[in-house]
Amino acid sequence: MSIAVLELLARFSGSDLLQQIAWALVLTVVILAVRQLTLREIYLLGASAVLSVLVIVTQPDPGTILSGAMDQAVFLMAFILLLGLLQATARSSPSVEILGEYLTRQPPGRRYFALSGGTSALAVLFNLGVVSFLVPLIQQGIRRAGAEDGLNPVREQRQLSALLRGFAWCVTWSPTAFAPLIVAELMPGVERTAWIGYGFAFFMLLMLVGALEDKLRFRAYRPSGKRAVMAFPRTAALRFAATTGWFLLLVIFFVEVFDGSIVFGVLAACPVMMAGWLTAQYGLRSPTLWPDLKSRMCTLVVEELPGSLNVAITLACSGFIGRAGAGLTPAAEVAAFLGLGVIPDWLLLSAIPLFIALASLLALSPTMMAVFMGSFFAALPEMPADATLLAFSISCGWALSMTFSPFATVVLVIARASGLPATRLTWGWNLHFTLIAALLLIPLFVLLTMGA
């Protein structure tokens, strides 16, 4: 928690000393957590160490590169820890639980839209936590409806695919998604409002296309009987909408009052939102409000927050590797070699998502690639295309990789929660959809660049 507080204070004050203390705390956390590290974190820490040595040995100004890499690592660790507090608070919300149950109990005609759209909406506050929350609900709902029904594997495939697709493509427009926040932090000149608009419009198109693909693929299957459909929980939906609205207003408040970036606004809003949401759950007039709040916050910080530590270290390493790797790359020379200045904008923007998705097959995380690509383009003397469209293209690559790569974090979370192989979730169930999405990006960028 100290890392998150220091990151906020450093961003607010611009103090290099506070930022350096945050670096030291990140390294301390890694050392203290060494016994609970998995092979993934060990591999990423080793890669970070190797890159650090290469930077020191080969670069004329290694301090600048490594300090930028450490800043990125601290930011990502602080962000996931603060968002983890918000996710833990959301898990105890009755409205969220009711909405989750509603999404998983829809008839086939509405189920895809409910799960895909609902997952993306819940992800604004829940982020990756929505996946861990909804997967068990989906499987429990299928088993409750009829454990011996031969169509249950088909229902599981359709529902988990809708969930994965909705989560994957919400990163192109969600104000709290990792990809936009990372890239907006790295690349100057990005218009976040326009980016959200592009992303949301394309998300809606893909949701329609995905529903059509789902319907055509499973057109031969017919439900064996009537299933109970849950009525729309209007009160729970209004409460969640109000909660989301308050969160976004808090973000805007911190951005305007402290003249900060969207990134700072999201970081600062998380702890305030957590306290306000818990107060609403316990009731403002409750006689035991303060003891309950104190007990719950202690539980969140002491018991539940450490559960996010491995993911926090993974993201921190990914950010460090992406930034350090970009620092080792001679951006101008590589851009000239690839002819980025003469490639049509629409072709470059369409190719970036494919590159990121293919790189994800080498177990390079989308976070790592987003940091690398953002740092690479920021280092160029002149952007090869509009900065906002480049940032949007990078987020599309992030989204593609989440339905294409068995190594994507969200795929691994679903695989762990469902007991299904990651390759089945991606190549087996969603390869067709991923190819369709990649192809649709071409006319999208032709339209956005007016064919330039």
Coordinates of C-alpha atoms in Angstrom, one line a residue:
M1 CA 0.0 0.0 0.0
S2 CA 2.9 2.3 0.7
I3 CA 4.0 2.0 -2.9
A4 CA 0.6 3.3 -4.1
V5 CA 0.7 6.2 -1.7
L6 CA 4.2 7.2 -2.7
E7 CA 3.3 7.0 -6.4
L8 CA 0.4 9.3 -5.8
L9 CA 2.4 11.7 -3.8
A10 CA 5.3 11.6 -6.3
R11 CA 2.9 12.4 -9.2
F12 CA 1.2 15.2 -7.3
S13 CA 4.4 16.8 -6.1
G14 CA 6.8 15.9 -8.9
S15 CA 9.4 14.9 -6.2
D16 CA 12.2 12.8 -7.6
L17 CA 13.0 11.7 -4.0
L18 CA 9.6 10.2 -3.4
Q19 CA 9.8 8.5 -6.8
Q20 CA 13.1 6.9 -5.9
I21 CA 11.8 5.8 -2.5
A22 CA 9.0 4.1 -4.4
W23 CA 11.6 2.3 -6.6
A24 CA 13.3 1.0 -3.5
L25 CA 10.0 -0.2 -2.0
V26 CA 9.2 -2.1 -5.2
L27 CA 12.5 -3.9 -5.0
T28 CA 11.9 -4.6 -1.3
V29 CA 8.5 -6.1 -2.0
V30 CA 10.0 -8.4 -4.7
I31 CA 12.6 -9.6 -2.2
L32 CA 10.1 -10.2 0.6
A33 CA 7.8 -12.0 -1.8
V34 CA 10.5 -14.3 -3.2
R35 CA 9.1 -17.4 -1.6
Q36 CA 5.6 -17.1 -3.3
L37 CA 6.9 -16.2 -6.8
T38 CA 5.9 -18.6 -9.6
L39 CA 8.0 -19.5 -12.6
R40 CA 6.4 -16.7 -14.6
E41 CA 7.5 -14.0 -12.1
I42 CA 11.0 -15.5 -11.9
Y43 CA 11.3 -15.6 -15.6
L44 CA 10.2 -11.9 -15.9
L45 CA 12.5 -10.8 -13.1
G46 CA 15.4 -12.6 -14.8
A47 CA 14.6 -10.9 -18.1
S48 CA 14.5 -7.5 -16.3
A49 CA 17.9 -8.1 -14.8
V50 CA 19.4 -9.1 -18.2
L51 CA 18.0 -6.0 -19.8
S52 CA 19.3 -3.8 -17.0
V53 CA 22.8 -5.2 -17.6
L54 CA 22.5 -4.6 -21.4
V55 CA 21.3 -1.0 -20.8
I56 CA 24.2 -0.3 -18.5
V57 CA 26.8 -1.9 -20.8
T58 CA 25.6 -0.6 -24.2
Q59 CA 23.8 2.7 -23.7
P60 CA 25.5 6.1 -23.2
D61 CA 22.9 7.3 -20.7
P62 CA 21.7 4.2 -18.9
G63 CA 20.4 6.2 -15.9
T64 CA 17.7 7.9 -18.0
I65 CA 16.5 4.6 -19.5
L66 CA 16.5 2.6 -16.3
S67 CA 14.8 5.4 -14.3
G68 CA 12.0 5.5 -16.9
A69 CA 11.7 1.8 -16.7
M70 CA 11.4 1.9 -12.9
D71 CA 8.8 4.7 -13.1
Q72 CA 6.8 2.4 -15.4
A73 CA 7.2 -0.5 -13.0
V74 CA 6.1 1.5 -10.0
F75 CA 3.1 2.9 -11.8
L76 CA 1.8 -0.5 -12.9
M77 CA 2.3 -2.0 -9.5
A78 CA 0.6 0.9 -7.7
F79 CA -2.2 0.8 -10.3
I80 CA -3.0 -2.9 -9.9
L81 CA -2.8 -2.7 -6.1
L82 CA -5.2 0.3 -5.9
L83 CA -7.5 -1.3 -8.4
G84 CA -7.3 -4.5 -6.4
L85 CA -8.8 -2.6 -3.4
L86 CA -11.7 -1.4 -5.6
Q87 CA -12.2 -5.0 -6.9
A88 CA -12.3 -6.4 -3.4
T89 CA -14.8 -3.7 -2.4
A90 CA -17.0 -4.6 -5.4
R91 CA -17.0 -8.3 -4.5
S92 CA -18.9 -7.5 -1.3
S93 CA -21.5 -5.4 -3.2
P94 CA -25.0 -7.0 -3.3
S95 CA -25.7 -5.0 -6.5
V96 CA -22.7 -6.5 -8.3
E97 CA -23.6 -10.0 -7.2
I98 CA -27.2 -9.6 -8.5
L99 CA -26.0 -8.2 -11.8
G100 CA -23.6 -11.1 -12.2
E101 CA -26.3 -13.6 -11.7
Y102 CA -28.6 -11.8 -14.1
L103 CA -26.0 -11.9 -16.9
T104 CA -25.5 -15.6 -16.6
R105 CA -29.3 -16.4 -16.6
Q106 CA -30.4 -15.1 -19.9
P107 CA -32.0 -17.0 -22.8
P108 CA -29.8 -17.9 -25.8
G109 CA -31.1 -14.9 -27.9
R110 CA -30.0 -12.4 -25.3
R111 CA -27.2 -14.2 -23.5
Y112 CA -24.3 -13.2 -25.8
F113 CA -25.2 -9.5 -25.6
A114 CA -25.8 -9.7 -21.8
L115 CA -22.5 -11.4 -21.1
S116 CA -20.3 -9.6 -23.6
G117 CA -21.7 -6.1 -22.9
G118 CA -22.2 -6.8 -19.2
T119 CA -18.7 -8.0 -18.7
S120 CA -17.3 -4.9 -20.4
A121 CA -19.4 -2.6 -18.2
L122 CA -18.5 -4.4 -15.0
A123 CA -14.8 -4.3 -16.0
V124 CA -14.8 -0.5 -15.7
L125 CA -14.6 -1.0 -12.0
F126 CA -13.8 -4.7 -11.6
N127 CA -11.2 -4.9 -14.4
L128 CA -9.7 -8.5 -14.4
G129 CA -11.7 -9.3 -11.2
V130 CA -14.9 -9.5 -13.3
V131 CA -13.6 -12.7 -14.9
S132 CA -12.9 -14.5 -11.7
F133 CA -16.3 -13.4 -10.5
L134 CA -18.4 -14.5 -13.5
V135 CA -16.7 -17.7 -14.6
P136 CA -17.9 -19.7 -11.5
L137 CA -21.4 -18.1 -11.8
I138 CA -21.6 -19.3 -15.4
Q139 CA -20.5 -22.9 -14.6
Q140 CA -22.8 -23.1 -11.5
G141 CA -25.7 -21.8 -13.5
I142 CA -25.2 -24.4 -16.2
R143 CA -25.0 -27.2 -13.6
R144 CA -28.0 -26.0 -11.8
A145 CA -30.1 -26.0 -14.9
G146 CA -29.4 -29.7 -15.6
A147 CA -26.3 -31.5 -14.8
E148 CA -26.9 -34.4 -17.2
D149 CA -27.9 -32.1 -20.2
G150 CA -25.7 -33.0 -23.2
L151 CA -25.8 -29.4 -24.4
N152 CA -24.0 -28.1 -21.3
P153 CA -20.5 -28.1 -23.0
V154 CA -22.0 -26.0 -25.8
R155 CA -23.5 -23.6 -23.3
E156 CA -20.2 -23.3 -21.5
Q157 CA -18.3 -22.6 -24.7
R158 CA -20.8 -19.9 -25.8
Q159 CA -21.0 -18.2 -22.5
L160 CA -17.2 -18.2 -21.7
S161 CA -16.5 -17.0 -25.2
A162 CA -18.9 -14.1 -24.9
L163 CA -17.3 -13.2 -21.6
L164 CA -13.7 -13.3 -23.0
R165 CA -14.6 -11.3 -26.1
G166 CA -16.4 -8.6 -24.1
F167 CA -13.5 -8.3 -21.7
A168 CA -10.9 -8.3 -24.4
W169 CA -12.3 -5.5 -26.5
C170 CA -13.4 -3.3 -23.6
V171 CA -9.7 -2.3 -23.3
T172 CA -10.2 -0.2 -26.4
W173 CA -12.6 2.2 -24.6
S174 CA -12.7 1.6 -20.9
P175 CA -11.4 4.6 -18.9
T176 CA -9.7 2.3 -16.4
A177 CA -8.2 -0.3 -18.8
F178 CA -4.5 -0.9 -18.5
A179 CA -3.7 -0.4 -22.2
P180 CA -5.0 3.1 -22.7
L181 CA -3.6 4.3 -19.4
I182 CA -0.1 2.9 -20.2
V183 CA 0.0 4.2 -23.7
A184 CA -1.5 7.6 -22.9
E185 CA 1.2 8.0 -20.2
L186 CA 4.0 7.3 -22.8
M187 CA 2.8 9.0 -26.0
P188 CA 2.4 12.7 -26.2
G189 CA -0.6 14.2 -28.2
V190 CA -3.1 11.4 -27.5
E191 CA -6.7 12.6 -27.4
R192 CA -8.3 10.3 -24.9
T193 CA -11.9 11.3 -25.6
A194 CA -11.6 10.5 -29.3
W195 CA -9.8 7.2 -28.5
I196 CA -12.7 6.2 -26.3
G197 CA -15.2 7.1 -29.0
Y198 CA -13.3 5.0 -31.7
G199 CA -13.0 2.1 -29.3
F200 CA -16.6 2.1 -28.1
A201 CA -18.0 2.3 -31.7
F202 CA -15.8 -0.6 -32.8
F203 CA -16.6 -2.6 -29.7
M204 CA -20.4 -2.3 -30.5
L205 CA -19.7 -3.4 -34.0
L206 CA -17.7 -6.4 -32.8
M207 CA -20.4 -7.4 -30.3
L208 CA -22.9 -7.6 -33.2
V209 CA -20.5 -9.5 -35.4
G210 CA -19.6 -11.8 -32.5
A211 CA -23.3 -12.5 -31.7
L212 CA -23.9 -13.3 -35.4
E213 CA -20.8 -15.6 -35.5
D214 CA -22.0 -17.3 -32.4
K215 CA -25.6 -17.8 -33.8
L216 CA -24.3 -19.2 -37.1
R217 CA -21.8 -21.6 -35.5
F218 CA -24.4 -23.1 -33.1
R219 CA -27.5 -22.8 -35.3
A220 CA -27.9 -26.6 -35.3
Y221 CA -28.3 -26.7 -31.5
R222 CA -31.7 -26.3 -29.9
P223 CA -32.3 -26.0 -26.1
S224 CA -33.9 -29.1 -24.6
G225 CA -36.4 -27.3 -22.5
K226 CA -37.4 -24.0 -21.0
R227 CA -35.0 -22.4 -18.5
A228 CA -35.7 -19.9 -15.8
V229 CA -34.9 -16.4 -16.9
M230 CA -34.1 -13.8 -14.3
A231 CA -36.0 -10.5 -14.6
F232 CA -33.9 -7.4 -15.1
P233 CA -32.7 -6.1 -11.7
R234 CA -33.4 -2.5 -12.2
T235 CA -32.5 -1.3 -8.7
A236 CA -29.1 -3.1 -8.8
A237 CA -28.4 -1.8 -12.3
L238 CA -29.2 1.8 -11.3
R239 CA -27.0 1.5 -8.2
F240 CA -24.1 0.1 -10.2
A241 CA -24.5 2.8 -12.8
A242 CA -24.5 5.5 -10.1
T243 CA -21.4 3.9 -8.6
T244 CA -19.6 3.9 -11.9
G245 CA -20.7 7.5 -12.5
W246 CA -19.4 8.6 -9.1
F247 CA -16.1 7.0 -9.9
L248 CA -15.7 8.8 -13.2
L249 CA -16.7 12.1 -11.6
L250 CA -14.0 11.5 -9.0
V251 CA -11.5 10.9 -11.7
I252 CA -12.5 14.2 -13.5
F253 CA -12.4 16.0 -10.1
F254 CA -8.8 15.0 -9.4
V255 CA -7.7 15.7 -13.0
E256 CA -9.2 19.3 -12.9
V257 CA -8.4 20.3 -9.3
F258 CA -4.8 19.0 -9.3
D259 CA -4.2 19.7 -13.0
G260 CA -3.1 16.1 -13.4
S261 CA -3.4 13.5 -16.1
I262 CA -6.2 10.9 -16.4
V263 CA -3.7 8.4 -15.0
F264 CA -3.3 10.5 -11.8
G265 CA -7.1 10.9 -11.6
V266 CA -7.7 7.1 -11.7
L267 CA -5.0 6.4 -9.2
A268 CA -6.3 9.1 -6.8
A269 CA -10.0 8.1 -7.2
C270 CA -9.5 4.5 -6.3
P271 CA -9.0 4.8 -2.5
V272 CA -11.6 7.5 -2.2
M273 CA -14.1 5.4 -4.1
M274 CA -13.3 2.4 -2.0
A275 CA -14.1 4.3 1.2
G276 CA -17.3 5.7 -0.2
W277 CA -18.5 2.4 -1.6
L278 CA -17.9 0.6 1.7
T279 CA -19.7 3.4 3.6
A280 CA -22.7 2.9 1.2
Q281 CA -22.7 -0.8 1.8
Y282 CA -22.7 -0.6 5.6
G283 CA -25.1 2.4 5.6
L284 CA -24.2 5.9 6.6
R285 CA -26.5 5.8 9.6
S286 CA -25.3 2.5 10.9
P287 CA -24.2 2.9 14.6
T288 CA -21.3 0.6 14.0
L289 CA -20.2 2.3 10.7
W290 CA -16.7 3.4 11.8
P291 CA -15.7 0.1 13.5
D292 CA -17.1 -1.8 10.5
L293 CA -15.2 0.4 8.1
K294 CA -11.9 0.1 10.1
S295 CA -12.2 -3.7 10.3
R296 CA -13.1 -4.1 6.6
M297 CA -10.3 -1.8 5.4
C298 CA -7.7 -3.6 7.6
T299 CA -8.9 -6.9 6.1
L300 CA -8.6 -5.5 2.6
V301 CA -5.1 -4.1 3.1
V302 CA -3.6 -6.9 5.3
E303 CA -5.3 -10.0 4.0
E304 CA -6.8 -9.4 0.5
L305 CA -4.3 -7.0 -1.1
P306 CA -1.4 -9.4 -0.8
G307 CA -3.4 -11.8 -3.0
S308 CA -2.7 -9.3 -5.9
L309 CA 1.0 -9.4 -5.3
N310 CA 2.0 -11.9 -8.0
V311 CA 0.0 -10.1 -10.6
A312 CA 1.4 -6.8 -9.5
I313 CA 5.0 -8.1 -9.8
T314 CA 4.2 -9.5 -13.2
L315 CA 2.8 -6.2 -14.5
A316 CA 5.7 -4.2 -12.9
C317 CA 8.2 -6.5 -14.7
S318 CA 6.3 -6.2 -18.0
G319 CA 6.4 -2.5 -17.8
F320 CA 10.1 -2.4 -16.9
I321 CA 10.9 -4.8 -19.8
G322 CA 8.8 -2.9 -22.3
R323 CA 10.4 0.4 -21.4
A324 CA 14.0 -0.9 -21.1
G325 CA 13.6 -2.8 -24.4
A326 CA 12.4 0.3 -26.1
G327 CA 15.4 2.1 -24.7
L328 CA 17.7 -0.4 -26.2
T329 CA 16.0 -0.1 -29.6
P330 CA 17.3 2.6 -31.9
A331 CA 13.9 3.9 -32.8
A332 CA 14.8 6.3 -35.6
E333 CA 17.0 3.7 -37.4
V334 CA 14.4 0.9 -37.1
A335 CA 11.6 3.2 -38.3
A336 CA 13.8 4.2 -41.3
F337 CA 14.6 0.5 -42.0
L338 CA 10.9 -0.5 -41.9
G339 CA 9.9 2.5 -44.0
L340 CA 7.4 3.6 -41.4
G341 CA 7.4 7.1 -42.9
V342 CA 6.3 6.0 -46.3
I343 CA 3.9 3.2 -45.4
P344 CA 0.2 4.3 -45.8
D345 CA -1.2 5.2 -42.4
W346 CA -4.1 2.7 -42.6
L347 CA -1.7 -0.1 -43.4
L348 CA 0.6 0.7 -40.5
L349 CA -2.3 1.0 -38.1
S350 CA -3.8 -2.3 -39.3
A351 CA -0.4 -4.1 -39.0
I352 CA 0.4 -3.0 -35.4
P353 CA -2.4 -5.1 -33.8
L354 CA -1.3 -8.2 -35.8
F355 CA 2.3 -7.7 -34.7
I356 CA 1.3 -7.4 -31.0
A357 CA -1.0 -10.5 -31.3
L358 CA 1.7 -12.6 -32.9
A359 CA 4.3 -11.5 -30.4
S360 CA 2.0 -12.6 -27.6
L361 CA 2.5 -16.2 -28.8
L362 CA 6.1 -15.9 -27.6
A363 CA 4.7 -15.3 -24.1
L364 CA 5.3 -11.6 -24.4
S365 CA 2.5 -10.1 -22.4
P366 CA 0.2 -7.5 -24.0
T367 CA 1.3 -5.1 -21.2
M368 CA 4.9 -5.5 -22.2
M369 CA 4.1 -5.0 -25.9
A370 CA 2.0 -1.9 -25.2
V371 CA 4.8 -0.3 -23.1
F372 CA 7.3 -1.2 -25.8
M373 CA 5.2 0.1 -28.7
G374 CA 4.2 3.3 -26.8
S375 CA 7.9 4.0 -25.8
F376 CA 9.1 3.2 -29.4
F377 CA 6.7 5.6 -31.1
A378 CA 7.3 8.3 -28.4
A379 CA 11.1 8.1 -29.1
L380 CA 10.7 8.9 -32.8
P381 CA 11.4 12.5 -34.0
E382 CA 8.1 12.5 -35.7
M383 CA 5.1 10.2 -35.4
P384 CA 4.5 8.1 -38.5
A385 CA 0.7 8.5 -38.1
D386 CA -1.8 10.4 -35.8
A387 CA -0.8 9.8 -32.2
T388 CA -4.4 9.0 -31.1
L389 CA -4.8 6.5 -33.9
L390 CA -1.5 4.9 -33.1
A391 CA -2.5 4.6 -29.4
F392 CA -5.9 3.1 -30.4
S393 CA -4.2 0.7 -32.8
I394 CA -1.9 -0.5 -29.9
S395 CA -5.0 -1.1 -27.7
C396 CA -6.6 -3.1 -30.6
G397 CA -3.5 -5.3 -30.6
W398 CA -3.9 -5.8 -26.9
A399 CA -7.5 -6.9 -27.5
L400 CA -6.6 -9.3 -30.3
S401 CA -4.0 -11.0 -28.2
M402 CA -6.5 -11.7 -25.4
T403 CA -8.6 -13.9 -27.7
F404 CA -5.6 -15.3 -29.6
S405 CA -2.8 -16.0 -27.2
P406 CA -3.0 -18.9 -24.6
F407 CA -0.4 -16.9 -22.6
A408 CA -2.7 -13.8 -22.1
T409 CA -3.4 -13.1 -18.4
V410 CA -7.2 -13.1 -18.8
V411 CA -7.0 -16.4 -20.6
L412 CA -4.9 -17.9 -17.9
V413 CA -7.4 -16.6 -15.2
I414 CA -10.4 -18.1 -17.1
A415 CA -8.5 -21.4 -17.6
R416 CA -7.6 -21.6 -13.9
A417 CA -11.2 -20.7 -12.8
S418 CA -12.9 -23.1 -15.3
G419 CA -10.5 -26.0 -15.5
L420 CA -10.4 -25.7 -19.3
P421 CA -7.1 -25.6 -21.4
A422 CA -6.0 -22.1 -22.5
T423 CA -5.5 -23.4 -26.0
R424 CA -9.2 -24.4 -26.2
L425 CA -10.4 -21.0 -24.9
T426 CA -8.3 -19.2 -27.6
W427 CA -7.5 -21.3 -30.7
G428 CA -10.3 -23.8 -30.2
W429 CA -13.2 -21.5 -29.5
N430 CA -12.2 -18.0 -30.6
L431 CA -9.8 -18.2 -33.5
H432 CA -12.5 -17.5 -36.1
F433 CA -13.7 -14.4 -34.1
T434 CA -10.1 -13.2 -33.8
L435 CA -9.5 -13.4 -37.5
I436 CA -12.7 -11.6 -38.2
A437 CA -11.8 -8.8 -35.8
A438 CA -8.4 -8.5 -37.4
L439 CA -9.8 -8.2 -40.8
L440 CA -12.4 -5.6 -39.7
L441 CA -9.6 -3.4 -38.4
I442 CA -8.5 -2.8 -42.0
P443 CA -11.6 -1.0 -43.2
L444 CA -11.9 0.7 -39.8
F445 CA -8.4 2.3 -40.2
V446 CA -9.0 3.1 -43.9
L447 CA -12.1 5.0 -42.8
L448 CA -10.4 6.8 -39.8
T449 CA -7.4 7.9 -42.0
M450 CA -9.6 8.6 -45.1
G451 CA -7.4 6.2 -47.0
A452 CA -4.2 8.0 -46.3

